[in-house]
Coordinates of C-alpha atoms in Angstrom, one line a residue:
Chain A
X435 CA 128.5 137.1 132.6
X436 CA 128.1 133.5 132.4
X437 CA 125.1 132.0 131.1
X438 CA 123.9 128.8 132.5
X439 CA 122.1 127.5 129.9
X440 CA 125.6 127.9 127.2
X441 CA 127.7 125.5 130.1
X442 CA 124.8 123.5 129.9
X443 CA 124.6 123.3 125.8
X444 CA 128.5 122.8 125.7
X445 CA 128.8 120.1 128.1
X446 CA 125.7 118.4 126.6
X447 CA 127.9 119.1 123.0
X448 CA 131.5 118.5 124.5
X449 CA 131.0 115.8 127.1
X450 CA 127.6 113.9 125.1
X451 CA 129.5 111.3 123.1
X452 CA 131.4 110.5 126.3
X453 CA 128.0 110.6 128.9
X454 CA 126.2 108.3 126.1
X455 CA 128.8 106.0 126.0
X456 CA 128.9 105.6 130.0
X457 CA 125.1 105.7 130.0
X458 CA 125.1 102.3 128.2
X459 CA 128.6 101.2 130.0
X460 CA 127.6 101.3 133.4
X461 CA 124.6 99.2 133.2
X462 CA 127.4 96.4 132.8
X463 CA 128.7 97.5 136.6
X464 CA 128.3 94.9 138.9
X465 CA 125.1 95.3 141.2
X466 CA 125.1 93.0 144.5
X467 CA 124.0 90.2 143.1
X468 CA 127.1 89.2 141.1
X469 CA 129.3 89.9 144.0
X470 CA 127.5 87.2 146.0
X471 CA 127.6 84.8 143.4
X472 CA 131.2 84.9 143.0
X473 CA 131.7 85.6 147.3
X474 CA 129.5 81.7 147.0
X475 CA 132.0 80.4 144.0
X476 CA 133.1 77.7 145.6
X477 CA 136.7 77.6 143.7
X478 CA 138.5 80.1 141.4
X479 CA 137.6 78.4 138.2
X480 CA 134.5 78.9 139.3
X481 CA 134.9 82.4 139.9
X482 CA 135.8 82.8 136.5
X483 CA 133.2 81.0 134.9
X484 CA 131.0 83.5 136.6
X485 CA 133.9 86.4 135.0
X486 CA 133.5 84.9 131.6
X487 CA 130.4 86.6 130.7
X488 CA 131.2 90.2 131.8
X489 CA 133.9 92.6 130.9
X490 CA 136.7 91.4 132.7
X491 CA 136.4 87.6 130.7
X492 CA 139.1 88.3 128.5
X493 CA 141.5 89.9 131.0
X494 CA 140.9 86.7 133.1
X495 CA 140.6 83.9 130.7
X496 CA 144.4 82.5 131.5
X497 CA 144.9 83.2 135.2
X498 CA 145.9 80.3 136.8
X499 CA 147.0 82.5 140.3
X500 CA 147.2 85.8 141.7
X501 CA 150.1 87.2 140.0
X502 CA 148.1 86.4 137.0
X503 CA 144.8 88.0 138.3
X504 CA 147.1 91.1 139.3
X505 CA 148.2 91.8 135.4
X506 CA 144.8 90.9 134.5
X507 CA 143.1 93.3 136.5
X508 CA 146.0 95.9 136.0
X509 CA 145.3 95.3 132.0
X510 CA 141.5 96.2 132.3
X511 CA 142.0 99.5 134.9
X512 CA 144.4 100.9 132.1
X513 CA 142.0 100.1 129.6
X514 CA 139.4 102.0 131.8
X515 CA 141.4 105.0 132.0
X516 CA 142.2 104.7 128.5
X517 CA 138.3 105.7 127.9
X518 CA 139.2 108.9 130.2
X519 CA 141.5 110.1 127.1
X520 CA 138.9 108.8 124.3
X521 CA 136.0 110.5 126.0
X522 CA 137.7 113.9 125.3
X523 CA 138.6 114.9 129.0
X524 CA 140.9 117.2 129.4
X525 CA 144.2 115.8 130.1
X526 CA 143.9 117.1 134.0
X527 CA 141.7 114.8 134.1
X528 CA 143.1 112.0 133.2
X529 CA 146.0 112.7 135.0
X530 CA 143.9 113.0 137.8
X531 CA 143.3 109.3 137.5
X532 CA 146.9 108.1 136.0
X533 CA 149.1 110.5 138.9
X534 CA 148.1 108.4 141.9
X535 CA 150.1 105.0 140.7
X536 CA 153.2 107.4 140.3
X537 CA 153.1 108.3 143.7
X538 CA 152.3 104.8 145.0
X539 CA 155.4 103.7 142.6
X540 CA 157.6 106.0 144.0
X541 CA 156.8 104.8 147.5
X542 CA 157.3 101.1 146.5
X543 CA 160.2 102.1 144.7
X544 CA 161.9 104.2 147.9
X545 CA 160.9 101.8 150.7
X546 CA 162.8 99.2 148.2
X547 CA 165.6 101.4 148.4
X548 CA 165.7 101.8 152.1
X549 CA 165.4 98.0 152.7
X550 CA 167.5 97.2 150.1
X551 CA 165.2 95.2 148.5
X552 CA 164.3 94.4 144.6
X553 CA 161.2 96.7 143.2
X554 CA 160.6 93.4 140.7
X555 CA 156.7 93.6 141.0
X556 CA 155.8 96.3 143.0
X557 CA 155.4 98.8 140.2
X558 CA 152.5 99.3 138.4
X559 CA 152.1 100.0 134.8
X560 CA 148.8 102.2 135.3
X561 CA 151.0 105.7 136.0
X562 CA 152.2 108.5 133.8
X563 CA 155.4 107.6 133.8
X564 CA 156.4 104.3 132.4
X565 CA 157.8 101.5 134.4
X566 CA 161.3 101.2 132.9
X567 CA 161.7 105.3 134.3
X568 CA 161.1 103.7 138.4
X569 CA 163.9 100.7 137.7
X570 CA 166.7 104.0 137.1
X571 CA 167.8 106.6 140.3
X572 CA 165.0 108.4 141.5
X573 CA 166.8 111.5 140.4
X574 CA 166.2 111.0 137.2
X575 CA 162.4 110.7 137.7
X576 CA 160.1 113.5 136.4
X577 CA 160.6 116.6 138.6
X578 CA 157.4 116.5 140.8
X579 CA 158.7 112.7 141.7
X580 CA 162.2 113.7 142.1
X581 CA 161.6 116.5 144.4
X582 CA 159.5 114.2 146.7
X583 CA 162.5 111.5 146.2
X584 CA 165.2 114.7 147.1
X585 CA 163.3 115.5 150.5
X586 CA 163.5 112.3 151.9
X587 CA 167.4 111.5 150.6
X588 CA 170.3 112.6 153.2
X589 CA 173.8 113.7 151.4
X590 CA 175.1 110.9 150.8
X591 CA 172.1 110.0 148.8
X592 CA 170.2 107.4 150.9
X593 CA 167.1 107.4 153.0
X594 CA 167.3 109.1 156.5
X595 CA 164.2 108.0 157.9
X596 CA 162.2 105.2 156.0
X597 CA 159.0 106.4 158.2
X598 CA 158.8 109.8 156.7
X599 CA 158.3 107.7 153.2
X600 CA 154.6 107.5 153.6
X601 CA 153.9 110.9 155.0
X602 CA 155.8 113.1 152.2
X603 CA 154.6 110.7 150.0
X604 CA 151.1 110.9 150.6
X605 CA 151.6 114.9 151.3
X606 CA 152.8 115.4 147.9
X607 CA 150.3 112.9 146.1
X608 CA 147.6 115.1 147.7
X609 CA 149.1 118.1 147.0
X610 CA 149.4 117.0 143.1
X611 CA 145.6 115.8 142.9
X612 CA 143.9 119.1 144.6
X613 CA 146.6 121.5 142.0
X614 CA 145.3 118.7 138.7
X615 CA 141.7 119.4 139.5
X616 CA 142.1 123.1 140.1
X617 CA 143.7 122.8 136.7
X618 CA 140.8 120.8 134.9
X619 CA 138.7 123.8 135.8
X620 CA 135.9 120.8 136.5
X621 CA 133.8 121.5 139.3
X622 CA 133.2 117.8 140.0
X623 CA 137.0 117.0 140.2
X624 CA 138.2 120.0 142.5
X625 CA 134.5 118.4 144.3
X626 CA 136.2 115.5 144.3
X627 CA 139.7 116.5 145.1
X628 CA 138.6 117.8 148.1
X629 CA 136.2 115.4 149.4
X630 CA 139.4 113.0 149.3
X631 CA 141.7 115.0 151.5
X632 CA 139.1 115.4 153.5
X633 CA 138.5 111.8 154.2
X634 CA 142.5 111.5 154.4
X635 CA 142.5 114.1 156.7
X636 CA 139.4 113.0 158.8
X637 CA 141.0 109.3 158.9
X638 CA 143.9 110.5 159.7
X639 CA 142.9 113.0 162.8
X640 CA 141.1 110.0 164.4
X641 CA 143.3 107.4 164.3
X642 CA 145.9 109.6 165.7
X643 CA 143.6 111.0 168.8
X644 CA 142.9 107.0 169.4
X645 CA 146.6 106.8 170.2
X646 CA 147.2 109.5 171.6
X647 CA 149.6 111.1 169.5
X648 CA 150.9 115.1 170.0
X649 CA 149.1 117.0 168.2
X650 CA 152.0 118.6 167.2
X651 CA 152.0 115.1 165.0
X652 CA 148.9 115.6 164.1
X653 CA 149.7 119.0 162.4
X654 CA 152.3 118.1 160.2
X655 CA 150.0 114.8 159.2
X656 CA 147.2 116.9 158.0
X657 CA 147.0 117.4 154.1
X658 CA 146.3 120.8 152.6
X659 CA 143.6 121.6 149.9
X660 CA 140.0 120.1 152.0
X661 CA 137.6 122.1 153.6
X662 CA 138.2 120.3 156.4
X663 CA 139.8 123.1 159.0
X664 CA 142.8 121.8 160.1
X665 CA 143.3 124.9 163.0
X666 CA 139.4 123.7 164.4
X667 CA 140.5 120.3 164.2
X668 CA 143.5 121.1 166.1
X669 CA 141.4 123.2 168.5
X670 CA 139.2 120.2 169.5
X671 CA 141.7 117.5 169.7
X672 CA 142.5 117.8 173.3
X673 CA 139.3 117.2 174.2
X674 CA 138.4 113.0 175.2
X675 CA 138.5 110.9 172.2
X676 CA 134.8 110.2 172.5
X677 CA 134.0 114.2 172.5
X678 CA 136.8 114.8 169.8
X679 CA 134.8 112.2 167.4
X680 CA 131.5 113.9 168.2
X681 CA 132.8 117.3 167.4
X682 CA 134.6 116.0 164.5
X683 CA 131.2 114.9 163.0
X684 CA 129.5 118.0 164.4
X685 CA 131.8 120.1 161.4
X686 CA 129.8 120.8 158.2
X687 CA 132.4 118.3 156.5
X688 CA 131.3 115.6 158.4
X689 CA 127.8 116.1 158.7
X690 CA 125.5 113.6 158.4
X691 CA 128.4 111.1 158.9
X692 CA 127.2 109.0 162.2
X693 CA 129.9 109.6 164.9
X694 CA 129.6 106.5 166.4
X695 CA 130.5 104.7 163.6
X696 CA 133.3 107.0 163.5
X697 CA 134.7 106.1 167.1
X698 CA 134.7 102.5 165.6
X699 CA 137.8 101.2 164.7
X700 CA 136.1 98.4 162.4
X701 CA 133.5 100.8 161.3
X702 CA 135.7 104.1 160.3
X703 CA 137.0 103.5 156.8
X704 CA 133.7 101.9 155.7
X705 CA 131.9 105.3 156.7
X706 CA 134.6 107.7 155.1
X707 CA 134.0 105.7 152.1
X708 CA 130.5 105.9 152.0
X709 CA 131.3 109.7 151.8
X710 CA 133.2 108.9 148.2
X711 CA 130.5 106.7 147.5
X712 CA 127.8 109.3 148.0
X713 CA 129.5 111.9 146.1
X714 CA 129.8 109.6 143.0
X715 CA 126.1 108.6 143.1
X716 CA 125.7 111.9 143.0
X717 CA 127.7 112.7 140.1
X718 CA 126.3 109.8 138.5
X719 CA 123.1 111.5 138.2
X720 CA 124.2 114.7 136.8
X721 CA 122.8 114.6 132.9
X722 CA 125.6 117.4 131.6
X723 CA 129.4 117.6 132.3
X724 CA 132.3 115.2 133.4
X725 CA 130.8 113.8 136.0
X726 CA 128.8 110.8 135.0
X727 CA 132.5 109.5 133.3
X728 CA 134.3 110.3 136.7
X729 CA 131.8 108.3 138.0
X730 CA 132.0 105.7 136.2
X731 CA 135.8 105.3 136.1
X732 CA 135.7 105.7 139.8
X733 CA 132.7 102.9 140.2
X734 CA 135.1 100.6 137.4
X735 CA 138.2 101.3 140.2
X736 CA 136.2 100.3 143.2
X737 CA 134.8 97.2 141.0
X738 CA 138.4 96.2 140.3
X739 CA 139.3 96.3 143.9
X740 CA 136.6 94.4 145.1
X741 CA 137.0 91.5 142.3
X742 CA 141.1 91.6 143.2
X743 CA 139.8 90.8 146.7
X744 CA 137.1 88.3 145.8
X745 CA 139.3 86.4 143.3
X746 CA 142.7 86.5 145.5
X747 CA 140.8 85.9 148.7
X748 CA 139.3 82.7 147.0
X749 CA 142.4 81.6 145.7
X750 CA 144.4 82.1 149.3
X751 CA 141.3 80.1 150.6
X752 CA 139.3 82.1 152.2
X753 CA 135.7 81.2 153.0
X754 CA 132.8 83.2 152.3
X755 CA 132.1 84.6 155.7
X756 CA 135.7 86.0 155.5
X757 CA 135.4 87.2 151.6
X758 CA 132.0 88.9 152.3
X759 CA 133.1 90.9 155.3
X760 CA 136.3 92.0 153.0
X761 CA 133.8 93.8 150.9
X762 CA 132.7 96.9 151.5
X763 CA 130.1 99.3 149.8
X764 CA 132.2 99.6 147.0
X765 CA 130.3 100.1 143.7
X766 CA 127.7 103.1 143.1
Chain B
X1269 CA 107.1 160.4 99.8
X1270 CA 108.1 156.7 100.7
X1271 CA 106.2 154.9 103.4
X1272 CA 108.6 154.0 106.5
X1273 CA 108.6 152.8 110.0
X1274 CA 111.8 153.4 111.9
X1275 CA 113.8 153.8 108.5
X1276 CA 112.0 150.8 107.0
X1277 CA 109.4 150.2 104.6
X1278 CA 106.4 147.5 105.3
X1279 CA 107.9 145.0 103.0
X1280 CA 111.1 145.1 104.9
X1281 CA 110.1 144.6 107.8
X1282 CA 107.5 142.0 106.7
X1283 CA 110.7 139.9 105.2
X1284 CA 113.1 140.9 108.3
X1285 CA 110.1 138.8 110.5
X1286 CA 109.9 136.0 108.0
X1287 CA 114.0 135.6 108.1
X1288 CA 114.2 136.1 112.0
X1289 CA 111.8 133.2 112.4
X1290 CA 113.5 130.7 109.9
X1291 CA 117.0 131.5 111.1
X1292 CA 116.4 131.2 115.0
X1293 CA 114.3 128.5 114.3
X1294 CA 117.2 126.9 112.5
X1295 CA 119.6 127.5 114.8
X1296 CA 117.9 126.3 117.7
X1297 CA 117.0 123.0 115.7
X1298 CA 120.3 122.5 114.9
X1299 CA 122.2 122.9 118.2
X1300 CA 118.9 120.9 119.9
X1301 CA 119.8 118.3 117.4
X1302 CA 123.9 118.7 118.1
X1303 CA 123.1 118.0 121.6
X1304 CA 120.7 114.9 121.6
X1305 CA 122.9 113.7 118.8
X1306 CA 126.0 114.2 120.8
X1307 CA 124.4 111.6 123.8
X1308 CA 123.0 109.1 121.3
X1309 CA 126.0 108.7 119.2
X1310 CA 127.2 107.6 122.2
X1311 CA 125.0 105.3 122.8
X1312 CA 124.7 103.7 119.6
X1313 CA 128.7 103.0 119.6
X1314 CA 128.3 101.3 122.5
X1315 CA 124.7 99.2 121.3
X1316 CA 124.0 99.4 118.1
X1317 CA 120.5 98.1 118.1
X1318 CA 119.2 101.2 119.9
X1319 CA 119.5 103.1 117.3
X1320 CA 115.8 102.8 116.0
X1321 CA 115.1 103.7 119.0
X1322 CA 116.9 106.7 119.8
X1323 CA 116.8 108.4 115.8
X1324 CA 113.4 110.3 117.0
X1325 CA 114.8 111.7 120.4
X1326 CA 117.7 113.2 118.0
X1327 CA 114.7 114.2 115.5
X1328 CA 112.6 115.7 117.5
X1329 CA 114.6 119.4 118.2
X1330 CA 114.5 119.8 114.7
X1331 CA 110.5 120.5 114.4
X1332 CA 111.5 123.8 115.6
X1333 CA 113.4 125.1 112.5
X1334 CA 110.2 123.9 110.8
X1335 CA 107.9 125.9 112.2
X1336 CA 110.2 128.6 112.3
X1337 CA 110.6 128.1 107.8
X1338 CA 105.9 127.8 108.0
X1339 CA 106.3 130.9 109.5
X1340 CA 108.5 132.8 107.2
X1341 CA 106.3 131.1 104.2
X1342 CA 103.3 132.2 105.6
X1343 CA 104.2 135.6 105.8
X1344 CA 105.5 135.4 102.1
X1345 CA 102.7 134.2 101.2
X1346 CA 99.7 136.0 103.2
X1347 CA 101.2 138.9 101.8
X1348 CA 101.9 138.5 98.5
X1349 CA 105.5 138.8 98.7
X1350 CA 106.2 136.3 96.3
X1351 CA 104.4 137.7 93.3
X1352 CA 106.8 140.8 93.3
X1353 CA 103.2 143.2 93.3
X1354 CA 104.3 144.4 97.4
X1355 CA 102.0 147.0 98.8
X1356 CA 101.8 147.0 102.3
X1357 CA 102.1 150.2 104.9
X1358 CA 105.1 150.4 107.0
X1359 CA 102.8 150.4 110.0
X1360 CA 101.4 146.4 108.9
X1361 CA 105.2 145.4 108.2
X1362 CA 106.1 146.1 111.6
X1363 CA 103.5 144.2 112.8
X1364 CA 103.9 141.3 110.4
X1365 CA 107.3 141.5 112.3
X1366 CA 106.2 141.6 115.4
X1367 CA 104.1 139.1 114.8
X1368 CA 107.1 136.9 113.7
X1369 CA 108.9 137.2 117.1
X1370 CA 107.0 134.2 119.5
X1371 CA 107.8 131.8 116.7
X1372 CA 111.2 133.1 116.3
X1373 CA 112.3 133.0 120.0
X1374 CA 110.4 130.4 121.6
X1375 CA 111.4 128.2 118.8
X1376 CA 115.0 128.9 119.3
X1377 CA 115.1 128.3 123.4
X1378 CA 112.7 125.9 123.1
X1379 CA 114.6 123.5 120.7
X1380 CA 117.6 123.8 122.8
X1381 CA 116.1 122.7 125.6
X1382 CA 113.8 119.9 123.8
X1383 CA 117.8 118.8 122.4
X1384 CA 118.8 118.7 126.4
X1385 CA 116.0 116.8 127.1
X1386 CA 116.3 114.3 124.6
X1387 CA 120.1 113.7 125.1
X1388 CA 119.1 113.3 129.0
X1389 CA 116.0 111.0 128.0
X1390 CA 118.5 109.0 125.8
X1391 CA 120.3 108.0 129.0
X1392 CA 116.7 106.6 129.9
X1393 CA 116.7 103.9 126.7
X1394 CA 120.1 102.6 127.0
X1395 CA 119.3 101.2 130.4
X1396 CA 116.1 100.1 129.6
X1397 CA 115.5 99.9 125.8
X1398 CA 111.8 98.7 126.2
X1399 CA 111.0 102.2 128.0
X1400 CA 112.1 104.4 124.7
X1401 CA 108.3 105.3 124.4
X1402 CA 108.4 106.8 127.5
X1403 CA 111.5 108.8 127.1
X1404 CA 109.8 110.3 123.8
X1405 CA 107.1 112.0 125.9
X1406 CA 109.9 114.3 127.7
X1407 CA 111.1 116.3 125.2
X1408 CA 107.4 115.5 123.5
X1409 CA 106.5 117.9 126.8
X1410 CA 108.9 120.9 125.6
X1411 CA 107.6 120.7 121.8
X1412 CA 104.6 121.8 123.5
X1413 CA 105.4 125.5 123.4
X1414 CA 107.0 125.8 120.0
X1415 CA 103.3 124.8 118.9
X1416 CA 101.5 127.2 120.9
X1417 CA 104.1 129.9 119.2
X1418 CA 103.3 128.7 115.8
X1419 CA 99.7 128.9 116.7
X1420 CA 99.7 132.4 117.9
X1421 CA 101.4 133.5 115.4
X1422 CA 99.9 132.3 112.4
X1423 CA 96.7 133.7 114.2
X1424 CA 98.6 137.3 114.0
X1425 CA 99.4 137.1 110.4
X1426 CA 96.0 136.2 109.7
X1427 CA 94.6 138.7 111.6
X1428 CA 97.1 141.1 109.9
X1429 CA 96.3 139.6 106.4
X1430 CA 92.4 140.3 106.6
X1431 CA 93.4 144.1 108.2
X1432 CA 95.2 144.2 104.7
X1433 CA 92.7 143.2 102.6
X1434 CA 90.2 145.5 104.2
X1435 CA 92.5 148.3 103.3

């Protein structure tokens, strides 16, 4: 029998030190007001005047140009998933966070291999496995890479179809993210896990049925582990694209999701992120567990992003009209 | 032949009440402190100087093992336990026992949850440190009950105590 009141008393024990600690961090989360003052910067230096004064003032202090802002902003993520392993998560859950860059390095690291062109650069240092491991043969990789790396290789050991990298890839990513939540035996991640294939899935679906791919295509595109039923979405894509989106929304998934925005090409990935977004206010506001970190962490990723695109948009000379509509509802 | 209630002689059961009240008290107090304490220490690594602030919201669970310690003194003393001279029927142990139980258990869930509510209050002063007067009154709120207990039960023993005397 399981008690609801002894979870409650060992995640206020386990996860406390951790939820106090984020309760006092993400006050220093940007709100909308600092994102406008550095979308009205008028130059970088400026930008990082405005950077000085918050957490990422040390990680910026000596970036002269985007390489520089890159490794800066790479520096401060690890440093925020650092805090996953000092908050006492369970590893699952860090991994959780750490397992994505793997994926995304092996990508980089096979579509430089199918090109023929040099990986200097493309990987990132935020992973599990360490940088040096993606400059060797992919065969020597850690298995769950190598076996992604072994699909995709013909006999002779080179890549058959440079195409298929992004699929398997992002097949097997998924597949690694919905097994390490199950793992964690968090509620929130498996929560979370699943929201994310969903919005994979759902992205995925529409852009296809505006193109008119088979849905034979569509099939083998879909990603396993959401509640998103793939047979139902199967069912409905035959219908026109501007019934297939209603339906689409019309699935318990979906709902509340407005299908028009869904139909719009410029609107779709803001609205699937809101669903993200919405899920992590939410977690944000549970007093007891994992969640509030996730949260956090997740809020800190989106921050990074949006600062990478503020600070790099600036420095390629964008103007403000341009940076502002480059950000999206990013932080919770 | 020996006076007995259930196996048990008055005194017995008069201590037995007394102990149950200061252990569950106690344990209550300490895992509602374990929990507040948990959240603030959290907070206070993170800003130091909200630590005045936050020290009674990790205090406050631990009323609870007080009241549970009055009541075992009470009953010590109310009937004389102390001075080694114990005469009281099996019938008035059990109900000095009895009598023991609101403090005991309400003091228990009751500092637990006062603990939850303080480590969740705590969230409420390290966003806004000038509203840590506010976040007092919430777990303030639970320690409501644990009083009431106390209450009702020192009215029992009293009751009990002059039912004694008039023996």
């Amino acid at each position: 029998m399981r008690v609801p009141l002894f979870k409650t008393v060992y995640d206020a024990v386990y996860y406390g030190f951790a939820v106090g600690k984020v309760r006092v961090l993400e006050t220093r989360i940007f709100g909308g007001g600092t994102y406008e003052r550095l979308v009205d910067a008028p130059t970088f230096a400026e930008q990082k005047r405005i950077l000085s004064d918050t957490v990422y003032g040390r990680y910026l202090e000596n970036a002269e140009n985007a390489d520089d802002v890159e490794v800066g902003l790479e520096t401060a993520l690890d440093d925020f998933y650092r805090f996953l392993a000092e908050a006492n998560l369970p590893e699952p859950v860090v991994r959780f966070f750490r397992v994505r860059y793997d994926y995304a390095n092996l990508r980089a690291v096979l579509k430089a291999r199918a090109l023929g062109a040099p990986i200097e650069g493309m990987i990132v240092g935020l992973g599990i496995v360490p940088v040096t491991a993606f400059e060797g043969p992919v065969e020597r990789l850690p298995e769950y890479l190598a076996q992604v790396a072994a699909s995709l290789l013909d006999e002779d050991g080179r890549i058959a179809e440079v195409d298929a990298i992004d699929a398997a890839v992002e097949q097997a990513a998924f597949a690694d993210l919905v097994e390490t939540a199950r793992s964690s035996k968090s509620r929130a991640l498996k929560d979370l896990a699943r929201l994310m294939v969903d919005v994979a899935n759902a992205r995925a679906a529409i852009r296809a049925r505006r193109k008119n791919r088979p849905a034979s295509d569509l099939a083998e595109g879909l990603l396993k582990g959401g509640t998103l039923r793939i047979r139902e979405v199967e069912k409905i894509y035959t219908l026109p694209f501007a019934e297939f989106v209603d339906a689409l929304a019309a699935m318990p998934t979906l709902r509340g999701v407005d299908a028009d925005a869904l139909a719009d090409p410029s609107a779709l990935d803001v609205v699937l992120d809101n669903m993200i977004s919405h899920f992590l206010r939410q977690a944000r506001a549970v007093q007891f567990g994992p969640e509030p970190v996730i949260a956090y962490v997740m809020a800190r990723e989106a921050e990074v992003t949006a600062v990478r695109t503020l600070l790099i948009g600036r420095l390629a000379g964008l103007d403000r009209d341009a940076l502002r509509s480059r950000l999206r509802e990013l932080y919770v | 032949m020996k006076d007995l209630f259930w196996g048990m002689a008055g005194a017995d059961w008069a201590l037995l009440g007394g102990g149950i009240a200061a252990i569950l008290g106690g344990i209550g107090s300490a895992i509602g402190i374990t929990a507040a304490s948990s959240a603030i220490a959290g907070i206070v690594s993170e800003d130091g100087e909200k630590f005045g602030k936050l020290l009674p919201l990790a205090a406050m669970p631990g009323t609870q093992g007080i009241y549970g310690f009055i009541a075992a003194v009470l009953v010590l003393i109310f009937f004389n336990l102390l001075s080694g001279e114990i005469n009281i029927p099996a019938a008035i142990g059990f109900k000095i026992f009895l009598a023991c139980m609101p403090v005991s258990f309400l003091c228990l869930v009751s500092a637990i949850y006062q603990g939850l509510t303080a480590a969740a209050a705590a969230g409420i002063v390290a966003r806004r440190s000038e509203d840590s007067g506010k976040a007092l009154i919430f777990p303030a709120l639970v320690e409501t009950y644990a009083v009431l207990a106390l209450i009702v039960t020192i009215l029992m023993l009293t009751v009990l105590q002059t039912a004694l005397t008039k023996m």
